mmCIF file of C-alpha atoms and ligand atoms in Angstrom:
data_model
loop_
_atom_site.group_PDB
_atom_site.id
_atom_site.type_symbol
_atom_site.label_atom_id
_atom_site.label_comp_id
_atom_site.label_asym_id
_atom_site.label_seq_id
_atom_site.Cartn_x
_atom_site.Cartn_y
_atom_site.Cartn_z
ATOM 1 C CA MET R 1080 -154.006 164.624 -89.969
ATOM 2 C CA GLY R 1081 -155.239 161.297 -88.671
ATOM 3 C CA VAL R 1082 -153.175 158.188 -89.328
ATOM 4 C CA THR R 1083 -154.029 154.684 -88.169
ATOM 5 C CA ASP R 1084 -150.977 152.565 -89.064
ATOM 6 C CA LYS R 1085 -149.650 151.241 -85.747
ATOM 7 C CA ARG R 1086 -146.106 152.395 -86.490
ATOM 8 C CA CYS R 1087 -147.317 155.941 -87.023
ATOM 9 C CA VAL R 1088 -148.050 158.506 -84.323
ATOM 10 C CA LEU R 1089 -150.978 160.911 -84.354
ATOM 11 C CA THR R 1090 -149.273 164.198 -84.923
ATOM 12 C CA TYR R 1091 -149.082 167.169 -87.261
ATOM 13 C CA ILE R 1092 -145.863 169.055 -87.660
ATOM 14 C CA PRO R 1093 -145.880 171.526 -90.554
ATOM 15 C CA PHE R 1094 -142.748 172.400 -92.456
ATOM 16 C CA ASN R 1095 -143.173 176.061 -91.590
ATOM 17 C CA ARG R 1096 -145.574 178.301 -89.761
ATOM 18 C CA PRO R 1097 -145.476 182.053 -89.171
ATOM 19 C CA VAL R 1098 -144.929 182.808 -85.496
ATOM 20 C CA LYS R 1099 -145.681 186.087 -83.696
ATOM 21 C CA VAL R 1100 -143.172 187.265 -81.106
ATOM 22 C CA GLY R 1101 -145.545 189.501 -79.146
ATOM 23 C CA LYS R 1102 -145.773 193.150 -80.143
ATOM 24 C CA GLU R 1103 -146.938 192.758 -83.751
ATOM 25 C CA PHE R 1104 -150.596 193.699 -83.166
ATOM 26 C CA GLN R 1105 -149.690 196.533 -80.793
ATOM 27 C CA TYR R 1106 -147.408 198.076 -83.419
ATOM 28 C CA ILE R 1107 -149.956 197.570 -86.194
ATOM 29 C CA GLN R 1108 -152.550 199.330 -84.019
ATOM 30 C CA GLN R 1109 -150.102 202.204 -83.463
ATOM 31 C CA ALA R 1110 -149.414 202.460 -87.192
ATOM 32 C CA ILE R 1111 -153.162 202.691 -87.828
ATOM 33 C CA ASP R 1112 -153.577 205.269 -85.039
ATOM 34 C CA THR R 1113 -150.972 207.519 -86.671
ATOM 35 C CA MET R 1114 -153.180 207.483 -89.800
ATOM 36 C CA HIS R 1115 -150.213 206.632 -91.991
ATOM 37 C CA ILE R 1116 -150.445 203.089 -93.250
ATOM 38 C CA SER R 1117 -149.130 203.587 -96.767
ATOM 39 C CA GLY R 1118 -145.411 203.252 -97.435
ATOM 40 C CA ASP R 1119 -142.587 204.972 -95.558
ATOM 41 C CA GLY R 1120 -144.523 205.610 -92.355
ATOM 42 C CA SER R 1121 -142.921 205.584 -88.918
ATOM 43 C CA TYR R 1122 -142.495 201.782 -88.703
ATOM 44 C CA THR R 1123 -140.821 201.598 -92.115
ATOM 45 C CA LYS R 1124 -138.362 204.208 -90.867
ATOM 46 C CA LYS R 1125 -137.802 202.290 -87.636
ATOM 47 C CA CYS R 1126 -137.016 199.134 -89.637
ATOM 48 C CA HIS R 1127 -134.611 201.082 -91.871
ATOM 49 C CA THR R 1128 -132.747 202.546 -88.898
ATOM 50 C CA LEU R 1129 -132.633 199.253 -87.002
ATOM 51 C CA LEU R 1130 -131.172 197.396 -89.982
ATOM 52 C CA GLU R 1131 -128.758 200.187 -90.948
ATOM 53 C CA GLU R 1132 -127.396 200.360 -87.403
ATOM 54 C CA ALA R 1133 -127.334 196.619 -86.755
ATOM 55 C CA LEU R 1134 -125.575 195.795 -90.029
ATOM 56 C CA GLY R 1135 -123.564 198.991 -90.508
ATOM 57 C CA VAL R 1136 -125.103 199.604 -93.952
ATOM 58 C CA PRO R 1137 -125.314 203.170 -95.337
ATOM 59 C CA LYS R 1138 -128.902 202.745 -96.539
ATOM 60 C CA VAL R 1139 -131.647 200.152 -96.232
ATOM 61 C CA LEU R 1140 -134.969 200.409 -98.072
ATOM 62 C CA LEU R 1141 -137.835 198.057 -97.252
ATOM 63 C CA THR R 1142 -139.461 196.566 -100.324
ATOM 64 C CA THR R 1143 -142.525 194.483 -101.026
ATOM 65 C CA SER R 1144 -140.361 191.353 -101.464
ATOM 66 C CA CYS R 1145 -136.853 190.134 -102.070
ATOM 67 C CA THR R 1146 -137.951 189.582 -105.663
ATOM 68 C CA HIS R 1147 -138.703 193.297 -105.956
ATOM 69 C CA ALA R 1148 -135.446 194.262 -104.259
ATOM 70 C CA LEU R 1149 -133.652 192.182 -106.907
ATOM 71 C CA GLU R 1150 -135.607 193.962 -109.642
ATOM 72 C CA MET R 1151 -134.605 197.297 -108.147
ATOM 73 C CA ALA R 1152 -130.985 196.133 -108.214
ATOM 74 C CA ALA R 1153 -131.314 195.221 -111.905
ATOM 75 C CA LEU R 1154 -132.760 198.659 -112.667
ATOM 76 C CA LEU R 1155 -130.030 200.383 -110.642
ATOM 77 C CA LEU R 1156 -127.347 198.588 -112.649
ATOM 78 C CA ASN R 1157 -129.102 199.479 -115.918
ATOM 79 C CA ILE R 1158 -129.340 195.847 -116.941
ATOM 80 C CA GLN R 1159 -130.279 195.600 -120.591
ATOM 81 C CA SER R 1160 -130.494 193.244 -123.503
ATOM 82 C CA GLY R 1161 -127.228 191.435 -124.133
ATOM 83 C CA ASP R 1162 -125.884 191.744 -120.591
ATOM 84 C CA GLU R 1163 -124.865 188.503 -118.930
ATOM 85 C CA VAL R 1164 -125.549 187.717 -115.285
ATOM 86 C CA ILE R 1165 -123.810 184.851 -113.502
ATOM 87 C CA VAL R 1166 -126.220 183.138 -111.108
ATOM 88 C CA PRO R 1167 -126.247 179.765 -109.387
ATOM 89 C CA SER R 1168 -128.640 177.273 -110.948
ATOM 90 C CA PHE R 1169 -129.434 176.147 -107.393
ATOM 91 C CA THR R 1170 -131.549 179.102 -106.271
ATOM 92 C CA PHE R 1171 -135.042 180.535 -106.274
ATOM 93 C CA VAL R 1172 -136.356 181.730 -109.611
ATOM 94 C CA SER R 1173 -136.340 185.416 -108.563
ATOM 95 C CA THR R 1174 -132.533 185.517 -108.319
ATOM 96 C CA VAL R 1175 -132.388 185.159 -112.081
ATOM 97 C CA ASN R 1176 -135.818 186.311 -113.272
ATOM 98 C CA ALA R 1177 -135.216 189.816 -111.883
ATOM 99 C CA PHE R 1178 -132.382 190.308 -114.373
ATOM 100 C CA VAL R 1179 -133.911 188.410 -117.296
ATOM 101 C CA LEU R 1180 -136.934 190.719 -116.979
ATOM 102 C CA PHE R 1181 -134.723 193.551 -118.224
ATOM 103 C CA GLY R 1182 -133.147 191.554 -121.058
ATOM 104 C CA ALA R 1183 -130.172 189.863 -119.385
ATOM 105 C CA ARG R 1184 -128.980 186.405 -120.341
ATOM 106 C CA PRO R 1185 -128.469 184.111 -117.346
ATOM 107 C CA ILE R 1186 -125.203 182.214 -117.166
ATOM 108 C CA PHE R 1187 -125.741 179.372 -114.738
ATOM 109 C CA ILE R 1188 -122.897 178.416 -112.443
ATOM 110 C CA ASP R 1189 -122.702 175.180 -110.488
ATOM 111 C CA ILE R 1190 -122.434 174.996 -106.695
ATOM 112 C CA ARG R 1191 -119.820 173.698 -104.283
ATOM 113 C CA PRO R 1192 -120.681 170.271 -102.897
ATOM 114 C CA ASP R 1193 -119.990 171.403 -99.302
ATOM 115 C CA THR R 1194 -121.879 174.669 -98.693
ATOM 116 C CA LEU R 1195 -124.109 174.440 -101.801
ATOM 117 C CA ASN R 1196 -123.047 178.003 -102.647
ATOM 118 C CA LEU R 1197 -121.850 179.051 -106.083
ATOM 119 C CA ASP R 1198 -118.514 177.475 -106.913
ATOM 120 C CA GLU R 1199 -116.177 180.454 -107.114
ATOM 121 C CA ALA R 1200 -113.527 178.289 -108.831
ATOM 122 C CA GLN R 1201 -115.762 178.210 -111.925
ATOM 123 C CA LEU R 1202 -116.317 181.952 -112.185
ATOM 124 C CA GLU R 1203 -113.337 182.877 -114.376
ATOM 125 C CA ARG R 1204 -114.300 180.499 -117.185
ATOM 126 C CA LEU R 1205 -117.866 181.892 -117.304
ATOM 127 C CA ILE R 1206 -116.902 185.571 -117.456
ATOM 128 C CA THR R 1207 -117.093 187.258 -120.859
ATOM 129 C CA PRO R 1208 -116.911 190.925 -121.913
ATOM 130 C CA LYS R 1209 -120.724 190.941 -121.563
ATOM 131 C CA THR R 1210 -120.740 189.878 -117.891
ATOM 132 C CA LYS R 1211 -122.343 192.656 -115.888
ATOM 133 C CA VAL R 1212 -123.183 191.082 -112.538
ATOM 134 C CA ILE R 1213 -122.384 188.111 -110.325
ATOM 135 C CA VAL R 1214 -125.166 187.171 -107.903
ATOM 136 C CA PRO R 1215 -123.944 185.056 -104.982
ATOM 137 C CA VAL R 1216 -126.774 183.425 -103.019
ATOM 138 C CA HIS R 1217 -125.820 182.581 -99.436
ATOM 139 C CA TYR R 1218 -127.636 179.261 -99.276
ATOM 140 C CA ALA R 1219 -129.184 178.601 -95.867
ATOM 141 C CA GLY R 1220 -127.423 181.792 -94.755
ATOM 142 C CA VAL R 1221 -123.962 180.212 -94.961
ATOM 143 C CA GLY R 1222 -121.648 182.727 -96.607
ATOM 144 C CA CYS R 1223 -120.316 182.282 -100.152
ATOM 145 C CA GLU R 1224 -116.538 182.609 -100.559
ATOM 146 C CA MET R 1225 -116.762 186.383 -100.768
ATOM 147 C CA ASP R 1226 -113.002 187.127 -100.732
ATOM 148 C CA THR R 1227 -112.475 185.225 -103.974
ATOM 149 C CA ILE R 1228 -115.731 186.384 -105.562
ATOM 150 C CA LEU R 1229 -114.985 190.044 -104.838
ATOM 151 C CA ASP R 1230 -111.383 189.724 -106.095
ATOM 152 C CA ILE R 1231 -112.527 188.238 -109.392
ATOM 153 C CA ALA R 1232 -115.327 190.790 -109.761
ATOM 154 C CA ARG R 1233 -112.894 193.648 -109.110
ATOM 155 C CA GLN R 1234 -110.372 192.358 -111.656
ATOM 156 C CA HIS R 1235 -113.061 192.257 -114.354
ATOM 157 C CA THR R 1236 -115.026 195.335 -113.175
ATOM 158 C CA ILE R 1237 -118.187 193.340 -112.587
ATOM 159 C CA ALA R 1238 -120.810 194.266 -109.985
ATOM 160 C CA VAL R 1239 -121.665 191.881 -107.149
ATOM 161 C CA ILE R 1240 -125.238 191.762 -105.844
ATOM 162 C CA GLU R 1241 -125.782 189.432 -102.901
ATOM 163 C CA ASP R 1242 -129.064 187.573 -102.788
ATOM 164 C CA ASN R 1243 -129.168 187.325 -99.011
ATOM 165 C CA ALA R 1244 -132.773 186.124 -98.769
ATOM 166 C CA HIS R 1245 -131.710 183.449 -96.261
ATOM 167 C CA GLY R 1246 -128.847 185.145 -94.521
ATOM 168 C CA LEU R 1247 -129.865 188.165 -92.455
ATOM 169 C CA PHE R 1248 -127.419 188.459 -89.504
ATOM 170 C CA GLY R 1249 -125.215 185.664 -90.858
ATOM 171 C CA LYS R 1250 -121.512 186.529 -91.180
ATOM 172 C CA TYR R 1251 -118.577 185.682 -93.424
ATOM 173 C CA LYS R 1252 -115.197 186.144 -91.714
ATOM 174 C CA GLY R 1253 -116.853 188.299 -89.030
ATOM 175 C CA LYS R 1254 -118.633 190.654 -91.467
ATOM 176 C CA TYR R 1255 -122.386 190.614 -92.005
ATOM 177 C CA LEU R 1256 -123.724 188.963 -95.139
ATOM 178 C CA GLY R 1257 -125.363 191.579 -97.310
ATOM 179 C CA THR R 1258 -122.545 194.077 -96.716
ATOM 180 C CA PHE R 1259 -120.140 192.794 -99.394
ATOM 181 C CA GLY R 1260 -121.787 193.565 -102.742
ATOM 182 C CA CYS R 1261 -122.602 197.070 -103.981
ATOM 183 C CA LEU R 1262 -126.199 195.992 -103.321
ATOM 184 C CA ALA R 1263 -127.813 193.119 -101.431
ATOM 185 C CA THR R 1264 -131.347 191.863 -101.006
ATOM 186 C CA GLN R 1265 -133.298 190.412 -98.071
ATOM 187 C CA SER R 1266 -136.560 188.521 -97.823
ATOM 188 C CA PHE R 1267 -139.159 188.820 -95.074
ATOM 189 C CA HIS R 1268 -141.475 186.215 -96.572
ATOM 190 C CA GLU R 1269 -143.259 184.158 -93.926
ATOM 191 C CA THR R 1270 -140.795 181.295 -94.352
ATOM 192 C CA LYS R 1271 -137.855 183.448 -93.238
ATOM 193 C CA ASN R 1272 -136.359 183.899 -89.740
ATOM 194 C CA PHE R 1273 -137.889 187.399 -89.533
ATOM 195 C CA MET R 1274 -141.033 187.953 -91.476
ATOM 196 C CA CYS R 1275 -144.097 190.035 -92.215
ATOM 197 C CA GLY R 1276 -145.881 187.704 -94.630
ATOM 198 C CA GLU R 1277 -144.492 189.210 -97.821
ATOM 199 C CA GLY R 1278 -141.633 191.684 -97.674
ATOM 200 C CA GLY R 1279 -138.025 192.376 -98.448
ATOM 201 C CA ALA R 1280 -135.273 194.957 -98.346
ATOM 202 C CA LEU R 1281 -132.594 196.417 -100.537
ATOM 203 C CA LEU R 1282 -129.291 197.017 -98.731
ATOM 204 C CA ILE R 1283 -127.291 199.753 -100.438
ATOM 205 C CA ASN R 1284 -123.602 199.501 -99.627
ATOM 206 C CA ASP R 1285 -122.416 201.859 -102.351
ATOM 207 C CA PRO R 1286 -123.921 205.282 -101.511
ATOM 208 C CA GLU R 1287 -123.772 206.189 -105.209
ATOM 209 C CA TYR R 1288 -127.018 204.211 -105.660
ATOM 210 C CA ILE R 1289 -129.049 205.718 -102.811
ATOM 211 C CA GLU R 1290 -130.775 208.621 -104.532
ATOM 212 C CA ARG R 1291 -131.789 206.650 -107.628
ATOM 213 C CA ALA R 1292 -132.945 203.703 -105.512
ATOM 214 C CA GLU R 1293 -135.395 205.999 -103.713
ATOM 215 C CA VAL R 1294 -136.732 207.165 -107.076
ATOM 216 C CA ILE R 1295 -137.067 203.647 -108.498
ATOM 217 C CA ARG R 1296 -138.903 202.502 -105.363
ATOM 218 C CA GLU R 1297 -141.348 205.441 -105.626
ATOM 219 C CA LYS R 1298 -142.674 204.786 -109.161
ATOM 220 C CA GLY R 1299 -139.858 206.722 -110.847
ATOM 221 C CA THR R 1300 -140.630 209.921 -108.954
ATOM 222 C CA ASN R 1301 -138.636 212.082 -106.554
ATOM 223 C CA ARG R 1302 -141.415 211.848 -103.956
ATOM 224 C CA SER R 1303 -138.980 210.798 -101.174
ATOM 225 C CA ARG R 1304 -137.117 214.100 -101.548
ATOM 226 C CA PHE R 1305 -140.446 215.953 -101.556
ATOM 227 C CA PHE R 1306 -141.528 214.270 -98.298
ATOM 228 C CA ARG R 1307 -138.196 215.261 -96.738
ATOM 229 C CA GLY R 1308 -138.920 218.852 -97.719
ATOM 230 C CA GLU R 1309 -135.944 219.045 -100.081
ATOM 231 C CA ILE R 1310 -138.075 220.062 -103.086
ATOM 232 C CA ASP R 1311 -141.465 221.794 -103.251
ATOM 233 C CA LYS R 1312 -143.174 219.373 -105.674
ATOM 234 C CA TYR R 1313 -142.435 215.934 -106.984
ATOM 235 C CA THR R 1314 -142.407 214.634 -110.514
ATOM 236 C CA TRP R 1315 -141.491 211.720 -112.794
ATOM 237 C CA VAL R 1316 -137.705 211.653 -113.131
ATOM 238 C CA ASP R 1317 -136.680 208.061 -114.007
ATOM 239 C CA LEU R 1318 -137.923 204.509 -114.467
ATOM 240 C CA GLY R 1319 -139.469 202.898 -111.414
ATOM 241 C CA SER R 1320 -142.325 200.979 -109.931
ATOM 242 C CA SER R 1321 -144.196 200.607 -106.651
ATOM 243 C CA TYR R 1322 -141.749 198.736 -104.452
ATOM 244 C CA LEU R 1323 -142.561 200.113 -100.983
ATOM 245 C CA PRO R 1324 -144.631 198.108 -98.512
ATOM 246 C CA SER R 1325 -147.482 199.368 -96.355
ATOM 247 C CA ASP R 1326 -146.482 200.574 -92.886
ATOM 248 C CA ILE R 1327 -148.768 197.857 -91.458
ATOM 249 C CA LEU R 1328 -146.344 195.234 -92.750
ATOM 250 C CA ALA R 1329 -143.399 197.277 -91.487
ATOM 251 C CA ALA R 1330 -145.044 197.406 -88.023
ATOM 252 C CA PHE R 1331 -145.290 193.620 -88.005
ATOM 253 C CA LEU R 1332 -141.711 193.295 -89.182
ATOM 254 C CA TYR R 1333 -140.367 195.763 -86.623
ATOM 255 C CA ALA R 1334 -141.703 193.605 -83.786
ATOM 256 C CA GLN R 1335 -139.863 190.654 -85.279
ATOM 257 C CA LEU R 1336 -136.603 192.529 -85.844
ATOM 258 C CA GLU R 1337 -136.663 193.918 -82.310
ATOM 259 C CA ALA R 1338 -136.850 190.324 -81.027
ATOM 260 C CA ARG R 1339 -133.926 189.205 -83.194
ATOM 261 C CA GLU R 1340 -131.809 187.838 -80.361
ATOM 262 C CA GLN R 1341 -134.675 185.796 -78.948
ATOM 263 C CA ILE R 1342 -135.536 184.456 -82.427
ATOM 264 C CA GLN R 1343 -131.948 183.603 -83.274
ATOM 265 C CA THR R 1344 -131.317 181.911 -79.929
ATOM 266 C CA LYS R 1345 -134.327 179.693 -80.474
ATOM 267 C CA ARG R 1346 -133.367 178.885 -84.083
ATOM 268 C CA ARG R 1347 -129.878 177.998 -83.014
ATOM 269 C CA GLN R 1348 -131.275 175.544 -80.438
ATOM 270 C CA ILE R 1349 -133.505 173.965 -83.089
ATOM 271 C CA TRP R 1350 -130.647 173.599 -85.580
ATOM 272 C CA GLU R 1351 -128.264 172.195 -82.988
ATOM 273 C CA TYR R 1352 -130.874 169.710 -81.732
ATOM 274 C CA TYR R 1353 -131.349 168.298 -85.232
ATOM 275 C CA TYR R 1354 -127.594 168.148 -85.789
ATOM 276 C CA ALA R 1355 -126.835 166.419 -82.485
ATOM 277 C CA HIS R 1356 -129.689 163.923 -82.756
ATOM 278 C CA LEU R 1357 -129.217 163.025 -86.410
ATOM 279 C CA GLN R 1358 -125.427 162.871 -86.563
ATOM 280 C CA GLY R 1359 -125.055 159.170 -85.665
ATOM 281 C CA TRP R 1360 -128.002 158.092 -87.820
ATOM 282 C CA ALA R 1361 -126.656 160.097 -90.767
ATOM 283 C CA GLN R 1362 -123.233 158.480 -90.490
ATOM 284 C CA ASP R 1363 -124.772 154.995 -90.400
ATOM 285 C CA HIS R 1364 -127.054 155.628 -93.392
ATOM 286 C CA GLY R 1365 -124.828 157.518 -95.821
ATOM 287 C CA VAL R 1366 -126.700 160.772 -95.199
ATOM 288 C CA ARG R 1367 -124.899 164.098 -95.251
ATOM 289 C CA LEU R 1368 -125.708 166.861 -92.742
ATOM 290 C CA PRO R 1369 -125.113 170.589 -93.440
ATOM 291 C CA ILE R 1370 -121.514 171.805 -93.617
ATOM 292 C CA VAL R 1371 -120.780 175.234 -92.139
ATOM 293 C CA PRO R 1372 -117.149 176.372 -92.578
ATOM 294 C CA SER R 1373 -115.570 177.734 -89.395
ATOM 295 C CA HIS R 1374 -115.235 181.215 -90.937
ATOM 296 C CA CYS R 1375 -119.007 181.428 -91.458
ATOM 297 C CA ASP R 1376 -121.548 182.309 -88.741
ATOM 298 C CA GLN R 1377 -124.861 181.035 -89.987
ATOM 299 C CA PRO R 1378 -128.246 182.488 -89.007
ATOM 300 C CA TYR R 1379 -129.828 179.010 -88.659
ATOM 301 C CA HIS R 1380 -132.300 179.466 -91.467
ATOM 302 C CA ILE R 1381 -132.577 175.914 -92.855
ATOM 303 C CA PHE R 1382 -131.795 172.438 -91.606
ATOM 304 C CA TYR R 1383 -131.347 170.114 -94.558
ATOM 305 C CA ILE R 1384 -130.068 166.601 -95.055
ATOM 306 C CA LEU R 1385 -128.702 165.040 -98.241
ATOM 307 C CA MET R 1386 -130.109 161.559 -98.713
ATOM 308 C CA PRO R 1387 -128.140 158.913 -100.666
ATOM 309 C CA SER R 1388 -130.528 159.038 -103.671
ATOM 310 C CA LEU R 1389 -133.648 160.652 -105.110
ATOM 311 C CA GLU R 1390 -135.646 157.484 -104.392
ATOM 312 C CA GLN R 1391 -134.557 157.488 -100.740
ATOM 313 C CA ARG R 1392 -135.359 161.203 -100.430
ATOM 314 C CA GLN R 1393 -138.849 160.737 -101.854
ATOM 315 C CA ALA R 1394 -139.448 157.689 -99.670
ATOM 316 C CA LEU R 1395 -138.406 159.609 -96.544
ATOM 317 C CA ILE R 1396 -140.696 162.542 -97.426
ATOM 318 C CA ALA R 1397 -143.584 160.064 -97.867
ATOM 319 C CA HIS R 1398 -142.680 158.205 -94.655
ATOM 320 C CA LEU R 1399 -142.680 161.438 -92.639
ATOM 321 C CA LYS R 1400 -145.862 162.680 -94.307
ATOM 322 C CA ALA R 1401 -147.657 159.493 -93.329
ATOM 323 C CA GLN R 1402 -146.771 160.342 -89.733
ATOM 324 C CA GLY R 1403 -148.058 163.899 -90.063
ATOM 325 C CA ILE R 1404 -144.632 165.494 -90.496
ATOM 326 C CA LEU R 1405 -144.049 167.737 -93.468
ATOM 327 C CA SER R 1406 -140.545 167.824 -94.894
ATOM 328 C CA VAL R 1407 -139.839 169.348 -98.273
ATOM 329 C CA PHE R 1408 -137.269 169.377 -101.055
ATOM 330 C CA HIS R 1409 -135.821 172.643 -102.303
ATOM 331 C CA TYR R 1410 -134.724 174.244 -105.573
ATOM 332 C CA MET R 1411 -135.079 172.454 -108.882
ATOM 333 C CA PRO R 1412 -132.079 173.233 -111.127
ATOM 334 C CA LEU R 1413 -132.922 176.471 -112.929
ATOM 335 C CA HIS R 1414 -130.830 175.635 -115.999
ATOM 336 C CA LEU R 1415 -133.160 172.654 -116.578
ATOM 337 C CA SER R 1416 -136.397 174.609 -116.056
ATOM 338 C CA GLU R 1417 -138.488 175.507 -119.111
ATOM 339 C CA MET R 1418 -137.013 179.008 -119.110
ATOM 340 C CA GLY R 1419 -133.506 177.765 -118.351
ATOM 341 C CA GLN R 1420 -133.612 175.460 -121.363
ATOM 342 C CA ARG R 1421 -134.675 178.389 -123.559
ATOM 343 C CA PHE R 1422 -131.357 179.943 -122.570
ATOM 344 C CA GLY R 1423 -129.549 176.764 -123.613
ATOM 345 C CA GLY R 1424 -129.480 174.912 -120.282
ATOM 346 C CA ARG R 1425 -128.841 171.180 -120.696
ATOM 347 C CA GLN R 1426 -128.598 168.138 -118.431
ATOM 348 C CA GLY R 1427 -125.044 167.843 -117.150
ATOM 349 C CA ASP R 1428 -124.258 171.592 -117.252
ATOM 350 C CA CYS R 1429 -124.303 171.856 -113.448
ATOM 351 C CA PRO R 1430 -123.778 168.309 -112.144
ATOM 352 C CA VAL R 1431 -123.534 169.162 -108.444
ATOM 353 C CA THR R 1432 -126.765 171.178 -108.596
ATOM 354 C CA GLU R 1433 -128.548 168.347 -110.402
ATOM 355 C CA ASP R 1434 -127.382 165.802 -107.851
ATOM 356 C CA VAL R 1435 -128.046 167.916 -104.733
ATOM 357 C CA SER R 1436 -131.451 169.004 -105.963
ATOM 358 C CA ASP R 1437 -132.533 165.337 -106.159
ATOM 359 C CA ARG R 1438 -131.262 164.418 -102.700
ATOM 360 C CA LEU R 1439 -131.881 167.430 -100.472
ATOM 361 C CA LEU R 1440 -134.641 167.376 -97.862
ATOM 362 C CA ARG R 1441 -135.513 170.185 -95.447
ATOM 363 C CA MET R 1442 -136.764 169.498 -91.943
ATOM 364 C CA PRO R 1443 -139.649 171.340 -90.245
ATOM 365 C CA PHE R 1444 -138.162 174.585 -88.924
ATOM 366 C CA TYR R 1445 -140.066 177.502 -87.396
ATOM 367 C CA ASN R 1446 -139.603 179.835 -84.479
ATOM 368 C CA ASP R 1447 -141.786 177.971 -81.967
ATOM 369 C CA LEU R 1448 -140.970 174.413 -82.975
ATOM 370 C CA THR R 1449 -140.841 172.555 -79.664
ATOM 371 C CA GLU R 1450 -138.272 170.030 -78.530
ATOM 372 C CA ALA R 1451 -141.078 167.450 -78.281
ATOM 373 C CA GLU R 1452 -141.966 168.088 -81.929
ATOM 374 C CA GLN R 1453 -138.325 167.793 -82.897
ATOM 375 C CA ALA R 1454 -138.058 164.558 -80.952
ATOM 376 C CA SER R 1455 -141.023 163.211 -82.978
ATOM 377 C CA VAL R 1456 -139.312 164.220 -86.228
ATOM 378 C CA VAL R 1457 -136.057 162.564 -85.188
ATOM 379 C CA ALA R 1458 -137.830 159.414 -83.979
ATOM 380 C CA ALA R 1459 -139.748 159.155 -87.261
ATOM 381 C CA ILE R 1460 -136.522 159.513 -89.235
ATOM 382 C CA ARG R 1461 -134.819 156.845 -87.159
ATOM 383 C CA GLU R 1462 -137.688 154.450 -87.917
ATOM 384 C CA PHE R 1463 -137.254 154.976 -91.642
ATOM 385 C CA ASP R 1464 -136.321 151.696 -93.288
ATOM 386 C CA GLY R 1465 -136.068 152.931 -96.847
ATOM 387 C CA ASN R 1466 -139.795 152.532 -97.589
ATOM 388 C CA PRO R 1467 -142.635 155.010 -97.208
ATOM 389 C CA CYS R 1468 -144.701 154.444 -94.018
HETATM 390 C C1 PLP D 1438 -132.533 182.717 -102.553
HETATM 391 C C2 PLP D 1438 -133.867 183.400 -102.688
HETATM 392 N N1 PLP D 1438 -133.934 184.579 -103.308
HETATM 393 C C3 PLP D 1438 -135.092 185.239 -103.452
HETATM 394 C C4 PLP D 1438 -136.263 184.733 -102.945
HETATM 395 C C5 PLP D 1438 -137.546 185.492 -103.127
HETATM 396 O O1 PLP D 1438 -137.993 186.044 -101.927
HETATM 397 P P1 PLP D 1438 -139.392 186.801 -101.837
HETATM 398 O O2 PLP D 1438 -140.449 185.761 -101.641
HETATM 399 O O3 PLP D 1438 -139.252 187.711 -100.646
HETATM 400 O O4 PLP D 1438 -139.560 187.557 -103.095
HETATM 401 C C6 PLP D 1438 -136.249 183.511 -102.278
HETATM 402 C C7 PLP D 1438 -137.482 182.944 -101.715
HETATM 403 O O5 PLP D 1438 -137.512 182.170 -100.810
HETATM 404 C C8 PLP D 1438 -135.012 182.814 -102.151
HETATM 405 O O6 PLP D 1438 -134.947 181.603 -101.552
#
């Protein structure tokens, strides 16, 4: 991206880029050599075992996306017409669409102004006899207030499904995110800390769901049991779809998961650099940096800032773009989307979401972002005078 304005530097820093850690192609080659590149080959199994052991989860199943893992969760809970699902309005569309697909009505809950996670203090007033599920989303991998959420869910016999798309290896009070709900979902989309292009996982914490989850993931058949030699033929036994990824993707992902310490160390450095170098500027300009409660260990997935206004946020995005630096906003309030309004969503229903959505800006963040690139981003921000470059 060439820019000639004298205040602007010649540079290009994307918001995200997929980064290899080293063994991806070697593992893909091995997967091909074994002549098993459809689902549930050796690398899929390696990923399952690695995640089960690392997180202490009874069963992990790789899926084609976090979206599909959420759909599997909806099927496992027999979501049907009339059921209500409490979801934050400040999330990706899949968190809610997965349940609406099976007839559920979304009940949008606002977020806390500090962590931007669902505001657990508002749960009780949204629960009705039709409430079937609460879906906490650990925004930026910072844990929701799981003690309170689980207490309330238990009192009302409501399931909790964690959308942990951002939060693999993050912790709440020392326990891994994704291990609190009966089910949890992960994303391995190329924007995530660990990725394979498109991919996801269903974490099954309640073993009661394991057998049916395998069936749902294998087109409604008991093929997984057949492959394990437990039955002599397989057949259609339940609803399902094709939710298992090719072993080529699993091979790519395994290389990334194996390098998790290296990846997380680097991401921590990136996050801490932004925090340290923007702290003073943020204080002087009425900008808010991320808040991570001391009982949460974050996985350094996102670095965002909250600008004083929508106009300032847009001007900063334009200013950075003119200098070849891509920064982006994040979720638009779902209750105000076309679909959200069909479910009765109105302006003012979730005021914190509406406000944060206007003001939030995410910084470039990927696994090989260099300190020099970060210094350019910080310098460009410091030059910002309220007008686009
Ligand atoms: C909170 C959340 N849930 C679900 C998803 C969907 O993930 P995937 O692209 O793996 O389906 C995303 C996507 O980024 C997300 O941010």
